[in-house]
Coordinates of C-alpha atoms and ligand atoms in Angstrom, one line a residue:
M1 CA 20.0 -2.4 9.4
R2 CA 17.9 -5.3 9.9
I3 CA 15.2 -5.5 7.6
T4 CA 12.0 -7.9 7.2
I5 CA 9.4 -6.8 5.4
V6 CA 5.5 -8.9 5.7
G7 CA 3.5 -8.8 2.4
A8 CA 6.5 -9.2 -0.5
G9 CA 4.2 -9.3 -3.1
A10 CA 4.8 -6.1 -6.3
M11 CA 6.2 -2.6 -3.5
G12 CA 7.6 -5.5 -0.6
S13 CA 10.0 -7.5 -3.2
M14 CA 10.6 -4.3 -4.9
F15 CA 11.3 -2.4 -1.7
G16 CA 13.6 -5.4 -0.4
G17 CA 14.9 -6.2 -3.4
L18 CA 16.5 -2.9 -3.4
L19 CA 17.7 -3.0 0.6
A20 CA 18.4 -6.1 -0.4
E21 CA 20.9 -4.8 -3.4
C22 CA 23.0 -1.7 -0.9
G23 CA 23.9 -4.0 1.6
N24 CA 21.0 -4.4 3.8
A25 CA 20.5 -7.7 5.9
V26 CA 16.9 -7.6 4.1
T27 CA 14.3 -10.9 4.7
L28 CA 11.0 -11.0 2.4
I29 CA 8.5 -12.9 5.0
D30 CA 5.4 -13.9 2.6
I31 CA 2.2 -17.2 2.2
N32 CA 3.2 -17.1 -1.6
D33 CA 4.0 -20.4 -1.5
A34 CA 5.6 -20.0 -6.1
H35 CA 6.3 -16.9 -5.1
I36 CA 8.7 -17.4 -2.2
G37 CA 10.6 -21.0 -4.2
A38 CA 11.1 -19.0 -6.9
I39 CA 12.7 -16.3 -5.4
R40 CA 14.6 -19.7 -3.0
S41 CA 15.7 -21.4 -7.0
D42 CA 16.5 -18.2 -8.8
G43 CA 16.8 -14.8 -6.1
L44 CA 14.4 -12.2 -6.4
R45 CA 14.2 -11.1 -10.8
L46 CA 13.5 -6.9 -10.0
V47 CA 13.3 -4.7 -12.9
T48 CA 13.7 -1.0 -12.6
D49 CA 15.0 1.5 -15.4
N50 CA 18.4 0.9 -13.6
G51 CA 18.2 -2.6 -15.4
D52 CA 16.9 -6.3 -15.2
R53 CA 18.6 -8.7 -12.6
R54 CA 19.4 -10.9 -10.0
V55 CA 19.1 -9.8 -6.0
K56 CA 20.2 -13.3 -4.8
T57 CA 20.6 -11.5 -0.9
L58 CA 17.6 -11.7 -0.4
K59 CA 15.8 -14.7 2.1
I60 CA 12.5 -15.3 2.4
C61 CA 10.6 -17.4 4.5
R62 CA 7.1 -18.2 5.6
P63 CA 5.5 -16.3 9.1
E64 CA 5.5 -18.9 11.0
D65 CA 9.6 -20.2 9.8
A66 CA 11.1 -16.1 10.4
R67 CA 13.1 -16.9 13.8
E68 CA 15.2 -13.9 14.3
P69 CA 14.1 -10.6 15.1
P70 CA 14.2 -7.1 12.8
E71 CA 15.9 -4.1 13.4
L72 CA 12.2 -2.5 11.3
L73 CA 10.3 -4.7 10.0
V74 CA 8.1 -3.3 7.2
I75 CA 4.7 -4.3 6.8
F76 CA 3.9 -4.9 3.1
T77 CA -0.3 -6.6 2.7
K78 CA -2.5 -5.2 1.1
T79 CA -4.5 -3.5 4.1
L80 CA -7.3 -7.1 4.6
H81 CA -4.6 -8.4 5.3
T82 CA -2.3 -6.2 7.9
G83 CA -4.0 -8.2 11.0
A84 CA -3.3 -11.3 10.1
A85 CA 0.6 -10.8 8.8
L86 CA 1.3 -9.0 12.2
Q87 CA -0.8 -11.7 13.6
G88 CA 1.5 -14.4 12.1
V89 CA 4.5 -12.6 12.9
K90 CA 4.5 -11.9 16.2
H91 CA 7.1 -13.0 18.0
L92 CA 9.5 -11.3 15.6
I93 CA 8.0 -8.4 17.1
G94 CA 9.9 -7.4 20.6
P95 CA 10.2 -3.8 22.9
D96 CA 13.5 -2.8 20.0
V97 CA 11.6 -3.7 17.0
H98 CA 9.9 -0.4 14.6
V99 CA 7.1 -1.5 12.4
L100 CA 6.6 1.2 9.9
S101 CA 3.7 1.1 7.3
L102 CA 3.8 2.7 4.0
Q103 CA 0.8 1.1 2.6
N104 CA -1.7 2.9 1.6
G105 CA -5.5 4.1 3.5
L106 CA -6.2 5.2 6.8
G107 CA -5.9 2.7 9.7
N108 CA -2.6 1.2 9.5
V109 CA -1.3 2.7 12.7
E110 CA -4.5 1.7 14.4
K111 CA -3.8 -2.1 13.1
I112 CA -0.2 -2.5 14.5
S113 CA -0.9 -0.4 18.0
E114 CA -2.1 -4.0 18.2
F115 CA 1.1 -5.6 18.5
A116 CA 4.1 -2.4 19.0
S117 CA 3.6 -0.3 20.7
A118 CA 2.8 3.9 19.7
E119 CA 6.7 4.8 19.8
R120 CA 7.8 1.8 17.7
I121 CA 5.7 3.2 15.1
L122 CA 6.4 4.3 11.9
I123 CA 3.8 6.0 9.2
G124 CA 4.6 6.8 5.6
V125 CA 3.0 7.6 2.1
T126 CA 4.7 6.2 -1.0
T127 CA 4.1 6.9 -4.5
W128 CA 6.2 4.2 -6.8
P129 CA 4.8 2.2 -8.4
A130 CA 5.1 -1.7 -9.5
D131 CA 3.5 -4.9 -10.3
M132 CA 4.2 -8.5 -9.7
V133 CA 5.1 -9.1 -13.2
A134 CA 5.3 -13.7 -11.6
P135 CA 6.5 -15.3 -9.2
G136 CA 9.9 -13.4 -8.4
H137 CA 9.9 -11.1 -10.5
V138 CA 8.5 -7.5 -10.2
H139 CA 9.0 -4.4 -11.9
S140 CA 8.8 -1.0 -11.2
H141 CA 8.8 1.8 -13.2
G142 CA 9.3 5.4 -13.3
K143 CA 9.9 8.0 -9.9
G144 CA 8.8 7.9 -6.2
V145 CA 9.6 9.5 -2.7
V146 CA 8.5 8.3 0.4
R147 CA 7.9 10.1 3.3
L148 CA 7.5 9.0 6.9
M149 CA 7.4 10.6 10.4
A150 CA 7.1 8.9 13.6
A151 CA 3.8 7.8 14.0
D152 CA 3.2 9.6 17.7
G153 CA 4.6 12.7 15.8
N154 CA 8.0 13.3 17.8
A155 CA 11.5 13.3 15.8
R156 CA 13.5 10.3 16.9
P157 CA 16.1 9.4 15.6
I158 CA 15.6 5.9 13.9
V159 CA 13.6 8.6 11.5
S160 CA 16.6 9.6 10.2
M161 CA 17.8 6.4 10.4
V162 CA 15.4 3.8 8.5
S163 CA 15.2 7.9 6.3
E164 CA 18.8 6.9 4.8
T165 CA 18.4 3.3 4.3
L166 CA 16.2 4.2 2.1
S167 CA 17.6 7.2 0.3
A168 CA 20.4 5.6 0.3
A169 CA 18.7 2.1 -1.3
G170 CA 17.5 4.8 -4.0
L171 CA 14.0 5.2 -2.7
Q172 CA 14.4 8.8 -2.3
C173 CA 12.8 9.3 1.1
S174 CA 12.4 12.6 3.3
A175 CA 11.4 12.3 7.0
D176 CA 7.9 15.3 7.0
A177 CA 5.7 15.7 10.0
T178 CA 3.3 16.6 7.2
V179 CA 2.8 13.2 6.1
W180 CA -1.2 13.0 7.5
A181 CA -1.4 15.5 4.6
A182 CA 0.2 13.4 2.4
I183 CA -1.9 10.0 3.6
W184 CA -5.5 12.0 3.6
E185 CA -4.9 12.8 -0.4
K186 CA -4.0 9.8 -1.4
V187 CA -6.6 8.2 0.8
A188 CA -8.7 10.9 -1.7
F189 CA -7.4 9.9 -4.8
N190 CA -7.7 6.4 -4.5
A191 CA -11.2 6.9 -2.8
A192 CA -12.4 8.9 -6.1
L193 CA -10.5 6.8 -9.3
N194 CA -9.6 4.0 -7.6
T195 CA -14.2 3.2 -7.3
I196 CA -15.4 4.5 -10.1
C197 CA -13.0 2.6 -12.4
A198 CA -13.8 -0.7 -10.3
V199 CA -17.2 0.0 -10.2
T200 CA -17.6 1.3 -13.7
G201 CA -14.5 -1.6 -15.8
C202 CA -13.4 1.8 -16.9
T203 CA -10.1 3.2 -17.3
V204 CA -8.3 6.5 -15.9
D205 CA -7.9 8.2 -19.0
Q206 CA -12.0 6.8 -19.5
L207 CA -13.0 8.6 -16.7
G208 CA -12.8 11.7 -19.5
S209 CA -15.6 9.6 -21.9
T210 CA -18.3 12.3 -20.1
P211 CA -18.1 15.3 -18.0
E212 CA -20.1 13.5 -15.7
G213 CA -16.6 10.8 -14.3
S214 CA -14.3 14.4 -14.0
R215 CA -17.4 15.8 -11.5
L216 CA -17.9 12.5 -9.8
A217 CA -13.5 12.6 -9.1
E218 CA -13.9 15.8 -8.0
Q219 CA -16.3 15.5 -5.9
V220 CA -14.7 12.4 -3.6
V221 CA -12.0 14.5 -3.6
V222 CA -14.0 17.3 -1.7
E223 CA -15.5 15.2 -0.1
V224 CA -12.5 12.9 1.8
L225 CA -10.9 16.1 2.3
S226 CA -13.0 17.6 4.2
V227 CA -12.8 15.2 6.2
A228 CA -8.9 15.5 6.9
Q229 CA -9.5 19.9 7.0
R230 CA -11.4 18.9 10.0
L231 CA -8.8 16.6 11.5
G232 CA -7.2 20.0 11.9
I233 CA -4.8 18.2 9.0
D234 CA -3.2 21.1 5.9
V235 CA -5.0 18.9 3.2
N236 CA -4.5 20.9 -0.2
P237 CA -7.8 19.9 -2.5
A238 CA -6.7 22.3 -5.3
K239 CA -3.7 20.1 -5.7
C240 CA -5.5 17.4 -4.9
K241 CA -8.2 17.6 -7.7
V242 CA -5.3 19.1 -10.2
N243 CA -3.0 15.7 -9.3
V244 CA -7.4 13.6 -10.3
A245 CA -7.8 15.8 -13.2
G246 CA -3.8 14.9 -14.6
A247 CA -4.0 12.0 -14.7
I248 CA -7.5 10.9 -16.7
A249 CA -5.5 13.3 -18.6
Q250 CA -2.8 10.8 -18.9
H251 CA -3.0 7.3 -17.2
K252 CA -3.8 6.2 -21.5
G253 CA -5.0 2.4 -20.3
H254 CA -4.5 2.2 -16.3
K255 CA -6.2 0.0 -14.5
P256 CA -5.9 0.9 -10.7
S257 CA -5.2 -1.9 -8.0
M258 CA -9.0 -2.8 -6.9
L259 CA -10.0 -2.9 -11.3
Q260 CA -7.5 -5.6 -11.4
D261 CA -8.9 -6.7 -7.9
V262 CA -12.4 -7.1 -8.4
Q263 CA -11.6 -8.5 -12.5
A264 CA -9.1 -11.3 -10.1
G265 CA -11.9 -12.1 -7.9
R266 CA -10.1 -10.9 -4.8
R267 CA -11.4 -8.4 -1.9
T268 CA -10.4 -4.9 -2.5
E269 CA -8.8 -2.4 0.1
I270 CA -11.9 -0.4 -0.6
E271 CA -12.9 -0.3 3.7
A272 CA -9.2 1.2 4.0
I273 CA -9.7 3.4 1.5
N274 CA -14.2 5.2 1.0
G275 CA -14.9 2.7 4.3
A276 CA -12.7 4.7 7.1
A277 CA -12.9 7.7 4.9
V278 CA -17.3 7.3 5.7
A279 CA -16.4 6.0 9.3
T280 CA -14.7 8.8 10.1
A281 CA -17.2 11.3 8.5
G282 CA -20.0 10.2 10.6
S283 CA -17.6 10.0 14.3
L284 CA -17.9 13.9 13.1
N285 CA -21.7 14.0 11.6
M286 CA -19.9 14.4 8.5
T287 CA -22.2 13.0 5.9
L288 CA -19.8 12.1 2.2
P289 CA -22.6 11.0 -0.5
A290 CA -20.3 10.1 -3.1
T291 CA -18.0 9.0 -1.4
E292 CA -21.0 6.7 0.5
A293 CA -22.8 5.1 -2.5
L294 CA -18.6 3.9 -4.1
L295 CA -18.2 2.7 -0.8
S296 CA -21.6 0.2 -1.0
L297 CA -21.3 0.5 -5.4
V298 CA -17.9 -1.5 -4.3
R299 CA -19.1 -3.9 -2.1
L300 CA -21.8 -4.8 -4.0
V301 CA -19.0 -6.0 -6.8
E302 CA -16.1 -6.6 -4.7
A303 CA -19.0 -9.8 -3.8
R304 CA -20.2 -11.0 -6.8
A305 CA -16.2 -10.7 -7.6
V306 CA -15.4 -12.8 -5.1
A307 CA -18.6 -14.8 -5.4
C308 CA -18.0 -15.4 -9.2
H309 CA -14.2 -16.9 -8.0
P310 CA -14.1 -19.0 -5.8
S311 CA -10.7 -18.4 -3.6
P312 CA -8.9 -21.1 -1.9
A313 CA -10.1 -20.9 2.0
S314 CA -7.8 -18.6 3.1
G315 CA -7.8 -16.2 0.1
T316 CA -4.4 -15.2 -0.5
D317 CA -2.9 -17.8 -3.5
Q318 CA -5.8 -15.5 -5.6
D319 CA -4.1 -12.3 -3.3
A320 CA -0.8 -12.6 -4.9
L321 CA -2.2 -12.4 -8.2
P322 CA -0.1 -9.8 -9.9
S323 CA -1.4 -6.2 -8.9
S324 CA -0.6 -2.2 -9.4
V325 CA -1.7 0.9 -7.7
Ligands
NAD1 P1 0.4 -7.8 -3.5 O1 -0.8 -8.1 -3.9 O2 0.9 -7.0 -4.6 O3 1.2 -7.5 -2.3 C1 1.5 -7.9 -0.7 C2 1.6 -9.6 -1.0 O4 1.3 -9.9 0.3 C3 1.5 -10.4 -1.1 O5 2.3 -11.4 -2.0 C4 0.4 -12.0 -0.1 O6 0.8 -12.8 -0.8 C5 0.9 -11.2 1.1 N1 0.6 -11.7 1.8 C6 -0.5 -11.4 2.9 N2 -1.2 -11.9 3.3 C7 -0.1 -12.6 4.0 C8 -0.2 -13.0 5.7 N3 -0.6 -12.9 5.7 N4 1.3 -13.5 6.1 C9 2.4 -12.8 5.3 N5 2.3 -12.4 4.3 C10 0.8 -11.8 3.5 O7 0.6 -5.6 -2.6 P2 1.4 -4.1 -3.4 O8 0.6 -4.0 -4.7 O9 2.5 -4.2 -2.9 O10 0.3 -3.0 -2.5 C11 1.1 -3.8 -0.7 C12 0.6 -2.4 -0.1 O11 1.0 -1.1 -0.8 C13 -0.9 -1.6 -0.4 O12 -1.2 -1.0 0.9 C14 -1.0 -1.4 -1.5 O13 -1.5 -0.5 -1.8 C15 0.8 0.3 -1.8 N6 0.7 0.4 -2.4 C16 0.7 0.0 -3.5 C17 1.7 0.9 -4.9 C18 1.9 -0.7 -5.9 O14 2.6 0.1 -7.2 N7 1.9 -1.1 -6.5 C19 2.3 1.9 -4.4 C20 1.8 2.4 -3.4 C21 0.9 1.5 -2.3

């Protein structure tokens, strides 16, 4: 398959490397010149449980230098950069191009809809982890899955084609019509853990140091998933609470991406997570007190962090620093 990945950070590079290794024609698009230069000169250094190797068959360029429309365009920027990134590659999004988002958060379909028609958008969720270690060097350890569907809910051949292509690359993908439940459950998980860690500076396991940490996380999960339930989405709050408790018990020393972002003076994905949950709740006349309080606090912490780390006008150099979810 001819695949273009826009936003070739931790996840985009990892997915791109694996897809290129099994014979797909993959082009990465990014605005991080150091990363582009490193991959052009030595290939992508990709470290997974299957080994430490260099993928030399990847093309990489800046958006303005990309020419060939792909069959599949995968958007893998942080959510706050989706609009600008798609604007930068809109010349590639012709009538035959499908666009896939596996980004975290809500609102991704709406943003893509400004550039592609509804029947060409695929939406999904992934549990694969990845970190960027240095320009041209990413690693991903452990296992994950991808679940995806057509954003308009229709069964389309492209869904199984993409799913088979990702699975052939080892990414364990399935076509799944219940993706919205998984997306909301991941939003609830991140709305709880990422924000409390970003505001307090605690690692995930440290949220278990007092009963209040776990209780607050649980409250956010219940609030966010109550919105999904009101929308008729069949989420499972009990399972999500167990996952949150499991993360607090097991993720020793883990700093969620939102904490890493504020510590590095970068903007976070808060608007696509708590921001979108609170906005959706508002449109349904619901209130989410804990989720909204954490939204306000993260906005404050983020504003201070960005002010204390003056970045280049675009902010993109800093956005390219190592991060993980
Ligand atoms: P990242 O910050 O490592 O990568 C994002 C890349 O986008 C960067 O290389 C940046 O330079 C690039 N970018 C920014 N603006 C751009 C533009 N205008 N045009 C082209 N490229 C641009 O982020 P990530 O960790 O790979 O996460 C990507 C998405 O996947 C996020 O929504 C995240 O929440 C989600 N996610 C991440 C993980 C993880 O473990 N890292 C896991 C699951 C989901």
